[in-house]
Amino acid sequence: MDQKESLKRIEERNNNISAREENVEAIVSSIFSSKFPEKFMVERITHHMLQGKILLEVEVSMPPDIMIRDAMEAAKEAEKEILNAASNIVHVNVQLRLGSPIPQFKYT
């Protein structure tokens, strides 16, 4: 019985973490698509859990005609927006990627 209960708790915890991860990705994608659609394209969202809090790294590509200084300012603004959007996110780092977006590979 104890082993079944333990496995059930682990499964519930994993489901909760998975739901939180999906929620975080939705929040980040929503902020970038609604507030910075011309400036950034989200390439990758990496999140880490530390004592129940979320630390994010968001890699974005930017168009070649935007000045780096402007992109840095917009990235700082995006970081603030993300931090304000979810109380369990305690750190956000937006990494700017120059050049064209990362190609999407399809595995068959």
Short mmCIF file of C-alpha atoms in Angstrom, two decimals:
data_model
loop_
_atom_site.label_atom_id
_atom_site.label_comp_id
_atom_site.label_asym_id
_atom_site.label_seq_id
_atom_site.Cartn_x
_atom_site.Cartn_y
_atom_site.Cartn_z
CA MET A 1 0.00 0.00 0.00
CA ASP A 2 2.74 2.45 0.92
CA GLN A 3 4.50 1.93 -2.38
CA LYS A 4 1.29 2.52 -4.37
CA GLU A 5 0.57 5.70 -2.42
CA SER A 6 4.13 6.89 -2.93
CA LEU A 7 3.93 6.26 -6.67
CA LYS A 8 0.59 8.06 -6.81
CA ARG A 9 2.05 11.11 -5.04
CA ILE A 10 5.03 11.18 -7.40
CA GLU A 11 2.71 10.94 -10.40
CA GLU A 12 0.51 13.77 -9.08
CA ARG A 13 3.58 15.93 -8.44
CA ASN A 14 4.87 15.27 -11.96
CA ASN A 15 1.47 16.15 -13.42
CA ASN A 16 1.44 19.41 -11.44
CA ILE A 17 4.95 20.28 -12.61
CA SER A 18 4.02 19.49 -16.21
CA ALA A 19 0.92 21.71 -15.97
CA ARG A 20 2.99 24.54 -14.48
CA GLU A 21 5.57 24.19 -17.25
CA GLU A 22 2.88 24.40 -19.94
CA ASN A 23 1.37 27.41 -18.17
CA VAL A 24 4.75 29.17 -18.06
CA GLU A 25 5.33 28.55 -21.75
CA ALA A 26 1.86 29.88 -22.54
CA ILE A 27 2.48 33.01 -20.47
CA VAL A 28 5.83 33.70 -22.12
CA SER A 29 4.52 33.06 -25.64
CA SER A 30 1.48 35.24 -25.01
CA ILE A 31 3.56 38.16 -23.74
CA PHE A 32 5.97 38.06 -26.66
CA SER A 33 3.27 37.61 -29.30
CA SER A 34 1.00 40.34 -27.92
CA LYS A 35 3.49 42.98 -26.78
CA PHE A 36 6.55 42.40 -28.99
CA PRO A 37 5.31 40.74 -32.21
CA GLU A 38 7.55 42.73 -34.57
CA LYS A 39 10.66 42.59 -32.41
CA PHE A 40 11.07 38.99 -31.29
CA MET A 41 10.33 35.42 -32.20
CA VAL A 42 10.52 32.96 -29.30
CA GLU A 43 12.94 30.17 -30.17
CA ARG A 44 13.32 28.27 -26.92
CA ILE A 45 12.02 28.45 -23.36
CA THR A 46 14.06 26.68 -20.70
CA HIS A 47 12.76 26.59 -17.16
CA HIS A 48 14.31 25.35 -13.97
CA MET A 49 12.58 24.65 -10.67
CA LEU A 50 14.30 25.67 -7.46
CA GLN A 51 12.42 25.22 -4.19
CA GLY A 52 9.07 25.54 -5.94
CA LYS A 53 10.05 28.68 -7.83
CA ILE A 54 10.70 28.94 -11.56
CA LEU A 55 13.77 30.39 -13.23
CA LEU A 56 13.44 31.04 -16.96
CA GLU A 57 15.77 31.42 -19.89
CA VAL A 58 14.04 32.59 -23.03
CA GLU A 59 15.94 32.57 -26.31
CA VAL A 60 14.52 34.88 -28.95
CA SER A 61 15.55 35.83 -32.44
CA MET A 62 15.21 39.36 -33.68
CA PRO A 63 14.93 40.84 -37.15
CA PRO A 64 18.16 42.09 -38.73
CA ASP A 65 16.94 45.68 -38.98
CA ILE A 66 16.42 46.23 -35.24
CA MET A 67 19.20 47.97 -33.33
CA ILE A 68 20.79 45.89 -30.58
CA ARG A 69 20.24 48.66 -28.03
CA ASP A 70 16.51 48.71 -28.84
CA ALA A 71 16.33 44.93 -28.61
CA MET A 72 18.07 44.96 -25.23
CA GLU A 73 15.59 47.53 -23.88
CA ALA A 74 12.64 45.54 -25.21
CA ALA A 75 14.10 42.35 -23.70
CA LYS A 76 14.34 44.04 -20.28
CA GLU A 77 10.73 45.16 -20.62
CA ALA A 78 9.70 41.61 -21.58
CA GLU A 79 11.50 40.23 -18.51
CA LYS A 80 9.54 42.64 -16.28
CA GLU A 81 6.26 41.69 -17.96
CA ILE A 82 6.92 37.98 -17.43
CA LEU A 83 7.88 38.48 -13.78
CA ASN A 84 4.67 40.46 -13.20
CA ALA A 85 2.54 37.84 -14.97
CA ALA A 86 3.30 34.91 -12.65
CA SER A 87 4.20 35.00 -8.97
CA ASN A 88 6.08 31.68 -9.06
CA ILE A 89 8.58 32.99 -11.63
CA VAL A 90 11.46 34.59 -9.74
CA HIS A 91 14.04 35.12 -12.49
CA VAL A 92 13.87 35.67 -16.24
CA ASN A 93 16.76 35.98 -18.64
CA VAL A 94 16.00 36.84 -22.27
CA GLN A 95 18.82 35.86 -24.60
CA LEU A 96 18.91 37.74 -27.89
CA ARG A 97 19.88 35.83 -30.98
CA LEU A 98 21.01 37.78 -34.01
CA GLY A 99 20.14 36.57 -37.49
CA SER A 100 17.47 34.31 -38.83
CA PRO A 101 15.32 32.02 -36.66
CA ILE A 102 16.53 28.55 -35.78
CA PRO A 103 15.19 26.10 -38.39
CA GLN A 104 12.63 23.61 -37.16
CA PHE A 105 13.64 20.01 -37.78
CA LYS A 106 11.04 17.32 -38.22
CA TYR A 107 11.91 13.82 -37.19
CA THR A 108 10.38 11.03 -39.25
#
